[in-house]
mmCIF file of C-alpha atoms in Angstrom:
data_model
loop_
_atom_site.group_PDB
_atom_site.id
_atom_site.type_symbol
_atom_site.label_atom_id
_atom_site.label_comp_id
_atom_site.label_asym_id
_atom_site.label_seq_id
_atom_site.Cartn_x
_atom_site.Cartn_y
_atom_site.Cartn_z
ATOM 1 C CA UNK A 1 -20.376 160.910 247.641
ATOM 2 C CA UNK A 2 -21.768 159.699 244.331
ATOM 3 C CA UNK A 3 -18.396 159.364 242.608
ATOM 4 C CA UNK A 4 -15.612 157.608 244.488
ATOM 5 C CA UNK A 5 -12.134 158.800 243.428
ATOM 6 C CA UNK A 6 -9.656 156.051 242.566
ATOM 7 C CA UNK A 7 -6.568 155.606 240.409
ATOM 8 C CA UNK A 8 -6.474 152.755 237.906
ATOM 9 C CA UNK A 9 -3.301 150.907 236.933
ATOM 10 C CA UNK A 10 -3.246 151.308 233.148
ATOM 11 C CA UNK A 11 -0.612 148.662 232.435
ATOM 12 C CA UNK A 12 -2.240 146.125 230.065
ATOM 13 C CA UNK A 13 -5.562 147.994 230.318
ATOM 14 C CA UNK A 14 -7.705 147.572 227.191
ATOM 15 C CA UNK A 15 -9.448 150.848 226.309
ATOM 16 C CA UNK A 16 -11.954 151.131 223.469
ATOM 17 C CA UNK A 17 -13.006 154.517 222.096
ATOM 18 C CA UNK A 18 -16.043 154.652 219.822
ATOM 19 C CA UNK A 19 -15.867 157.757 217.658
ATOM 20 C CA UNK A 20 -12.856 159.680 216.365
ATOM 21 C CA UNK A 21 -13.991 163.293 216.185
ATOM 22 C CA UNK A 22 -12.880 166.314 218.158
ATOM 23 C CA UNK A 23 -14.511 165.073 221.383
ATOM 24 C CA UNK A 24 -12.799 161.703 221.118
ATOM 25 C CA UNK A 25 -9.447 163.365 220.392
ATOM 26 C CA UNK A 26 -9.683 165.306 223.651
ATOM 27 C CA UNK A 27 -10.186 162.030 225.502
ATOM 28 C CA UNK A 28 -7.237 160.552 223.630
ATOM 29 C CA UNK A 29 -5.007 163.464 224.610
ATOM 30 C CA UNK A 30 -5.252 162.209 228.184
ATOM 31 C CA UNK A 31 -5.479 158.475 227.534
ATOM 32 C CA UNK A 32 -2.348 158.479 225.394
ATOM 33 C CA UNK A 33 -0.292 159.622 228.386
ATOM 34 C CA UNK A 34 -1.061 156.291 230.068
ATOM 35 C CA UNK A 35 0.285 152.796 229.414
ATOM 36 C CA UNK A 36 -3.106 151.525 228.245
ATOM 37 C CA UNK A 37 -3.658 149.732 224.948
ATOM 38 C CA UNK A 38 -6.099 151.907 223.025
ATOM 39 C CA UNK A 39 -8.308 150.965 220.097
ATOM 40 C CA UNK A 40 -10.592 153.343 218.222
ATOM 41 C CA UNK A 41 -13.541 152.345 216.050
ATOM 42 C CA UNK A 42 -15.058 155.055 213.840
ATOM 43 C CA UNK A 43 -16.110 155.837 210.282
ATOM 44 C CA UNK A 44 -14.782 159.399 210.239
ATOM 45 C CA UNK A 45 -11.487 160.425 211.801
ATOM 46 C CA UNK A 46 -10.383 163.943 212.737
ATOM 47 C CA UNK A 47 -6.834 165.137 212.130
ATOM 48 C CA UNK A 48 -5.742 165.010 215.777
ATOM 49 C CA UNK A 49 -6.934 161.416 216.190
ATOM 50 C CA UNK A 50 -5.240 160.422 212.939
ATOM 51 C CA UNK A 51 -1.989 161.840 214.304
ATOM 52 C CA UNK A 52 -2.087 159.318 217.153
ATOM 53 C CA UNK A 53 -2.699 156.544 214.609
ATOM 54 C CA UNK A 54 0.227 157.682 212.462
ATOM 55 C CA UNK A 55 2.461 157.785 215.545
ATOM 56 C CA UNK A 56 1.531 154.186 216.329
ATOM 57 C CA UNK A 57 0.107 155.102 219.727
ATOM 58 C CA UNK A 58 -3.417 153.812 219.015
ATOM 59 C CA UNK A 59 -5.005 151.312 216.644
ATOM 60 C CA UNK A 60 -7.873 152.361 214.374
ATOM 61 C CA UNK A 61 -10.619 150.399 212.626
ATOM 62 C CA UNK A 62 -12.570 152.557 210.170
ATOM 63 C CA UNK A 63 -15.979 150.928 210.265
ATOM 64 C CA UNK A 64 -19.294 150.917 212.093
ATOM 65 C CA UNK A 65 -19.320 149.599 215.641
ATOM 66 C CA UNK A 66 -21.198 146.463 216.724
ATOM 67 C CA UNK A 67 -22.215 145.247 220.161
ATOM 68 C CA UNK A 68 -19.650 142.438 220.025
ATOM 69 C CA UNK A 69 -16.817 144.981 219.727
ATOM 70 C CA UNK A 70 -17.023 145.951 223.365
ATOM 71 C CA UNK A 71 -16.756 142.442 224.820
ATOM 72 C CA UNK A 72 -13.020 142.385 225.482
ATOM 73 C CA UNK A 73 -12.383 145.948 226.678
ATOM 74 C CA UNK A 74 -11.863 147.145 230.253
ATOM 75 C CA UNK A 75 -12.915 150.769 229.752
ATOM 76 C CA UNK A 76 -15.237 152.096 227.082
ATOM 77 C CA UNK A 77 -15.530 155.685 225.860
ATOM 78 C CA UNK A 78 -18.604 156.441 223.744
ATOM 79 C CA UNK A 79 -17.929 159.629 221.806
ATOM 80 C CA UNK A 80 -20.155 159.464 218.738
ATOM 81 C CA UNK A 81 -22.639 162.136 217.678
ATOM 82 C CA UNK A 82 -25.378 159.481 217.753
ATOM 83 C CA UNK A 83 -26.953 159.775 221.224
ATOM 84 C CA UNK A 84 -29.160 156.722 220.719
ATOM 85 C CA UNK A 85 -26.174 154.560 219.745
ATOM 86 C CA UNK A 86 -24.127 155.794 222.687
ATOM 87 C CA UNK A 87 -26.907 154.988 225.143
ATOM 88 C CA UNK A 88 -27.571 151.596 223.583
ATOM 89 C CA UNK A 89 -23.933 150.550 223.853
ATOM 90 C CA UNK A 90 -23.719 151.931 227.406
ATOM 91 C CA UNK A 91 -26.591 149.663 228.458
ATOM 92 C CA UNK A 92 -24.922 146.647 226.849
ATOM 93 C CA UNK A 93 -21.633 147.515 228.539
ATOM 94 C CA UNK A 94 -23.302 147.723 231.958
ATOM 95 C CA UNK A 95 -24.903 144.322 231.422
ATOM 96 C CA UNK A 96 -21.465 142.882 230.692
ATOM 97 C CA UNK A 97 -19.813 144.569 233.658
ATOM 98 C CA UNK A 98 -17.771 146.945 231.496
ATOM 99 C CA UNK A 99 -17.263 150.503 232.708
ATOM 100 C CA UNK A 100 -18.454 153.016 230.124
ATOM 101 C CA UNK A 101 -18.208 156.774 229.806
ATOM 102 C CA UNK A 102 -20.757 158.493 227.576
ATOM 103 C CA UNK A 103 -19.780 162.001 226.519
ATOM 104 C CA UNK A 104 -22.135 164.704 227.858
ATOM 105 C CA UNK A 105 -24.541 162.086 229.217
ATOM 106 C CA UNK A 106 -23.747 161.405 232.905
ATOM 107 C CA UNK A 107 -26.930 159.352 233.362
ATOM 108 C CA UNK A 108 -25.344 156.580 231.297
ATOM 109 C CA UNK A 109 -21.793 156.957 232.667
ATOM 110 C CA UNK A 110 -20.360 154.229 234.882
ATOM 111 C CA UNK A 111 -17.406 156.544 235.522
ATOM 112 C CA UNK A 112 -16.344 160.083 234.727
ATOM 113 C CA UNK A 113 -12.911 161.450 233.840
ATOM 114 C CA UNK A 114 -11.884 164.254 236.219
ATOM 115 C CA UNK A 115 -9.857 167.342 235.491
ATOM 116 C CA UNK A 116 -6.240 166.359 236.131
ATOM 117 C CA UNK A 117 -3.037 168.057 237.232
ATOM 118 C CA UNK A 118 -0.139 165.943 235.968
ATOM 119 C CA UNK A 119 3.255 166.150 237.638
ATOM 120 C CA UNK A 120 4.600 162.706 236.766
ATOM 121 C CA UNK A 121 4.159 160.517 239.833
ATOM 122 C CA UNK A 122 2.060 163.213 241.479
ATOM 123 C CA UNK A 123 -1.460 163.169 240.080
ATOM 124 C CA UNK A 124 -4.280 165.377 241.340
ATOM 125 C CA UNK A 125 -7.813 164.640 240.150
ATOM 126 C CA UNK A 126 -10.570 167.255 240.461
ATOM 127 C CA UNK A 127 -14.268 166.612 239.975
ATOM 128 C CA UNK A 128 -17.527 168.418 240.660
ATOM 129 C CA UNK A 129 -19.547 165.286 239.770
ATOM 130 C CA UNK A 130 -20.477 166.934 236.503
ATOM 131 C CA UNK A 131 -22.124 169.908 238.205
ATOM 132 C CA UNK A 132 -19.567 172.608 237.406
ATOM 133 C CA UNK A 133 -16.806 171.469 235.027
ATOM 134 C CA UNK A 134 -15.866 175.101 234.362
ATOM 135 C CA UNK A 135 -14.983 175.559 238.033
ATOM 136 C CA UNK A 136 -13.025 172.298 238.017
ATOM 137 C CA UNK A 137 -10.933 173.638 235.131
ATOM 138 C CA UNK A 138 -10.443 176.941 236.970
ATOM 139 C CA UNK A 139 -9.272 175.146 240.098
ATOM 140 C CA UNK A 140 -6.963 173.021 238.003
ATOM 141 C CA UNK A 141 -5.421 176.187 236.534
ATOM 142 C CA UNK A 142 -4.733 177.485 240.044
ATOM 143 C CA UNK A 143 -3.057 174.247 241.056
ATOM 144 C CA UNK A 144 -1.028 174.203 237.837
ATOM 145 C CA UNK A 145 0.375 177.633 238.703
ATOM 146 C CA UNK A 146 1.073 176.605 242.307
ATOM 147 C CA UNK A 147 2.820 173.270 241.698
ATOM 148 C CA UNK A 148 6.232 173.717 240.035
ATOM 149 C CA UNK A 149 7.417 171.419 237.249
ATOM 150 C CA UNK A 150 10.345 170.427 239.506
ATOM 151 C CA UNK A 151 7.970 168.075 241.324
ATOM 152 C CA UNK A 152 8.224 165.577 238.451
ATOM 153 C CA UNK A 153 11.986 164.891 238.747
ATOM 154 C CA UNK A 154 11.811 165.296 242.541
ATOM 155 C CA UNK A 155 9.318 162.459 242.911
ATOM 156 C CA UNK A 156 11.376 160.283 240.571
ATOM 157 C CA UNK A 157 14.325 160.978 242.891
ATOM 158 C CA UNK A 158 12.222 159.956 245.909
ATOM 159 C CA UNK A 159 10.878 156.801 244.253
ATOM 160 C CA UNK A 160 14.434 155.626 243.504
ATOM 161 C CA UNK A 161 15.364 155.940 247.183
ATOM 162 C CA UNK A 162 12.320 154.480 248.923
ATOM 163 C CA UNK A 163 13.902 151.045 249.269
ATOM 164 C CA UNK A 164 17.045 152.536 250.825
ATOM 165 C CA UNK A 165 14.949 154.506 253.323
ATOM 166 C CA UNK A 166 12.967 151.383 254.265
ATOM 167 C CA UNK A 167 16.185 149.456 254.847
ATOM 168 C CA UNK A 168 17.859 152.176 256.885
ATOM 169 C CA UNK A 169 14.712 153.076 258.836
ATOM 170 C CA UNK A 170 12.729 149.854 259.430
ATOM 171 C CA UNK A 171 10.203 151.498 261.787
ATOM 172 C CA UNK A 172 7.273 153.246 260.089
ATOM 173 C CA UNK A 173 7.316 156.266 262.380
ATOM 174 C CA UNK A 174 11.012 156.813 261.680
ATOM 175 C CA UNK A 175 10.322 156.870 257.952
ATOM 176 C CA UNK A 176 7.445 159.295 258.353
ATOM 177 C CA UNK A 177 9.585 161.664 260.413
ATOM 178 C CA UNK A 178 12.399 161.294 257.883
ATOM 179 C CA UNK A 179 10.200 162.332 254.936
ATOM 180 C CA UNK A 180 8.669 165.176 256.927
ATOM 181 C CA UNK A 181 12.163 166.512 257.633
ATOM 182 C CA UNK A 182 13.190 166.054 254.014
ATOM 183 C CA UNK A 183 10.271 168.074 252.669
ATOM 184 C CA UNK A 184 10.737 170.749 255.330
ATOM 185 C CA UNK A 185 14.300 171.229 254.122
ATOM 186 C CA UNK A 186 13.885 170.640 250.403
ATOM 187 C CA UNK A 187 10.293 171.720 249.782
ATOM 188 C CA UNK A 188 9.354 171.135 246.107
ATOM 189 C CA UNK A 189 12.764 171.978 244.667
ATOM 190 C CA UNK A 190 14.933 169.604 242.687
ATOM 191 C CA UNK A 191 18.450 170.985 242.435
ATOM 192 C CA UNK A 192 22.022 170.449 243.569
ATOM 193 C CA UNK A 193 20.954 170.668 247.226
ATOM 194 C CA UNK A 194 18.307 167.920 247.062
ATOM 195 C CA UNK A 195 20.764 165.058 247.662
ATOM 196 C CA UNK A 196 22.270 166.947 250.620
ATOM 197 C CA UNK A 197 18.815 167.461 252.138
ATOM 198 C CA UNK A 198 18.099 163.774 251.625
ATOM 199 C CA UNK A 199 21.241 162.620 253.425
ATOM 200 C CA UNK A 200 20.931 165.114 256.297
ATOM 201 C CA UNK A 201 17.345 163.988 256.964
ATOM 202 C CA UNK A 202 18.704 160.664 258.263
ATOM 203 C CA UNK A 203 20.125 162.513 261.263
ATOM 204 C CA UNK A 204 17.397 161.672 263.752
ATOM 205 C CA UNK A 205 16.957 163.969 266.714
ATOM 206 C CA UNK A 206 14.481 163.323 269.489
ATOM 207 C CA UNK A 207 12.043 166.224 269.490
ATOM 208 C CA UNK A 208 9.177 166.885 271.833
ATOM 209 C CA UNK A 209 5.753 166.317 270.356
ATOM 210 C CA UNK A 210 3.141 169.039 269.989
ATOM 211 C CA UNK A 211 -0.176 169.278 271.779
ATOM 212 C CA UNK A 212 -3.221 170.789 270.081
ATOM 213 C CA UNK A 213 -6.342 171.825 271.975
ATOM 214 C CA UNK A 214 -9.794 172.332 270.440
ATOM 215 C CA UNK A 215 -12.970 173.012 272.400
ATOM 216 C CA UNK A 216 -16.373 171.633 271.467
ATOM 217 C CA UNK A 217 -17.729 175.104 270.637
ATOM 218 C CA UNK A 218 -15.255 175.509 267.764
ATOM 219 C CA UNK A 219 -16.603 174.840 264.275
ATOM 220 C CA UNK A 220 -13.986 172.722 262.481
ATOM 221 C CA UNK A 221 -14.852 174.307 259.151
ATOM 222 C CA UNK A 222 -13.726 177.690 260.537
ATOM 223 C CA UNK A 223 -10.296 176.559 261.701
ATOM 224 C CA UNK A 224 -7.461 178.517 260.060
ATOM 225 C CA UNK A 225 -5.625 177.010 257.104
ATOM 226 C CA UNK A 226 -2.382 177.256 259.056
ATOM 227 C CA UNK A 227 -3.677 174.644 261.496
ATOM 228 C CA UNK A 228 -4.055 171.946 258.839
ATOM 229 C CA UNK A 229 -0.396 170.773 258.747
ATOM 230 C CA UNK A 230 -0.435 170.392 262.535
ATOM 231 C CA UNK A 231 -3.660 168.384 262.496
ATOM 232 C CA UNK A 232 -2.158 166.056 259.900
ATOM 233 C CA UNK A 233 0.682 165.206 262.302
ATOM 234 C CA UNK A 234 -1.599 164.081 265.111
ATOM 235 C CA UNK A 235 -0.788 160.548 266.324
ATOM 236 C CA UNK A 236 -3.540 160.331 268.953
ATOM 237 C CA UNK A 237 -6.764 162.288 269.389
ATOM 238 C CA UNK A 238 -7.985 162.294 272.988
ATOM 239 C CA UNK A 239 -11.592 163.029 273.766
ATOM 240 C CA UNK A 240 -14.333 161.940 276.141
ATOM 241 C CA UNK A 241 -16.800 163.417 273.673
ATOM 242 C CA UNK A 242 -17.646 162.249 270.185
ATOM 243 C CA UNK A 243 -15.262 163.953 267.785
ATOM 244 C CA UNK A 244 -17.322 165.691 265.080
ATOM 245 C CA UNK A 245 -17.083 164.238 261.590
ATOM 246 C CA UNK A 246 -15.824 167.527 260.136
ATOM 247 C CA UNK A 247 -12.916 167.599 262.594
ATOM 248 C CA UNK A 248 -12.140 163.923 262.182
ATOM 249 C CA UNK A 249 -11.815 164.466 258.438
ATOM 250 C CA UNK A 250 -8.973 166.909 259.061
ATOM 251 C CA UNK A 251 -6.927 164.346 261.007
ATOM 252 C CA UNK A 252 -4.664 161.681 259.573
ATOM 253 C CA UNK A 253 -6.532 158.549 258.553
ATOM 254 C CA UNK A 254 -4.353 156.402 260.811
ATOM 255 C CA UNK A 255 -4.620 158.620 263.905
ATOM 256 C CA UNK A 256 -5.737 156.754 267.016
ATOM 257 C CA UNK A 257 -8.703 157.973 269.061
ATOM 258 C CA UNK A 258 -8.901 157.394 272.814
ATOM 259 C CA UNK A 259 -11.108 158.518 275.673
ATOM 260 C CA UNK A 260 -8.717 157.254 278.336
ATOM 261 C CA UNK A 261 -6.135 159.900 279.178
ATOM 262 C CA UNK A 262 -4.727 162.092 281.934
ATOM 263 C CA UNK A 263 -1.907 164.595 282.398
ATOM 264 C CA UNK A 264 0.734 161.906 282.935
ATOM 265 C CA UNK A 265 -0.120 159.898 279.815
ATOM 266 C CA UNK A 266 -0.152 163.018 277.664
ATOM 267 C CA UNK A 267 3.200 164.182 279.050
ATOM 268 C CA UNK A 268 4.694 160.769 278.338
ATOM 269 C CA UNK A 269 3.465 160.850 274.760
ATOM 270 C CA UNK A 270 4.827 164.341 274.154
ATOM 271 C CA UNK A 271 8.205 163.362 275.632
ATOM 272 C CA UNK A 272 8.382 160.497 273.137
ATOM 273 C CA UNK A 273 7.982 162.968 270.280
ATOM 274 C CA UNK A 274 4.354 162.082 269.566
ATOM 275 C CA UNK A 275 1.870 164.829 268.671
ATOM 276 C CA UNK A 276 -1.625 164.654 270.067
ATOM 277 C CA UNK A 277 -4.934 166.485 270.178
ATOM 278 C CA UNK A 278 -7.344 166.996 273.049
ATOM 279 C CA UNK A 279 -10.960 167.736 272.115
ATOM 280 C CA UNK A 280 -13.352 168.574 274.930
ATOM 281 C CA UNK A 281 -15.705 171.094 276.424
ATOM 282 C CA UNK A 282 -14.437 174.574 277.235
ATOM 283 C CA UNK A 283 -13.849 173.853 280.924
ATOM 284 C CA UNK A 284 -11.742 170.779 280.189
ATOM 285 C CA UNK A 285 -9.710 172.546 277.499
ATOM 286 C CA UNK A 286 -9.153 175.543 279.802
ATOM 287 C CA UNK A 287 -7.789 173.103 282.377
ATOM 288 C CA UNK A 288 -5.254 171.697 279.897
ATOM 289 C CA UNK A 289 -4.274 175.181 278.756
ATOM 290 C CA UNK A 290 -3.032 175.787 282.303
ATOM 291 C CA UNK A 291 -1.291 172.403 282.513
ATOM 292 C CA UNK A 292 0.399 172.739 279.117
ATOM 293 C CA UNK A 293 1.060 176.443 278.464
ATOM 294 C CA UNK A 294 2.977 175.638 275.255
ATOM 295 C CA UNK A 295 0.027 173.817 273.707
ATOM 296 C CA UNK A 296 -1.610 175.314 270.617
ATOM 297 C CA UNK A 297 -5.204 176.250 271.374
ATOM 298 C CA UNK A 298 -6.951 176.251 268.002
ATOM 299 C CA UNK A 299 -9.997 178.467 267.568
ATOM 300 C CA UNK A 300 -12.073 179.613 264.623
ATOM 301 C CA UNK A 301 -10.183 182.157 262.552
ATOM 302 C CA UNK A 302 -7.120 182.329 264.791
ATOM 303 C CA UNK A 303 -3.939 180.355 265.208
#
């Protein structure tokens, strides 16, 4: 992974954009949605960039840039038509520990700006590490059509109630189950029923956990999409073998892994409402299929 995805808190962030043409304006279209303080230095200014100046969203200095201009910024966007100048300033920025993005020149970029799906508090960033930006835009379009605009007010609703949920449900697992129930009932809607779904989700009922079985001959990359939500609910993954990386990536990050288990310990876990996975060779998995006939035996292409 060459580029590590992260989200930056833009409050009080100092962003400097060098250049004010069409390319810079496209960067500003995204940057101006943030809470960052944005300054632009350029000799020539396009109409779209000037509109941000007139609206008071950004500050503009119509002059040539110097190396000292970049000293106090946190992020630097180099968007001039002068490739040599862009590269020169990128080198200076790197020496000073300032992250720089050079338009259409990934070799000199300390970071890249991904394609973004914006639903208020829900942000999805998509990147192909510069290899196929057209595909990234295509994927973004698919996600835009899939994610309804109602997610924006829904997540504001959720954010306003997080403290109440933490107070009423002090145990982490209780809160996780609560939010799972809420989304099962409410999905992505935000309407007159959302508050009702929220309140009814506090009604905790003890449910039996689910057991998933996967044998070592199953390629994790061929598991059906329908299995993914179940894998994300796994509390403990049991295996006396090394769990393949590809399978481990499908599990929750906080799932425990253990090689010490038997029928009794698994039954106890399921009775407590915990979901677990057993990964083993075919003979071992066949044994647990007989012991737990209600377990879900996941195989490539079937569910």
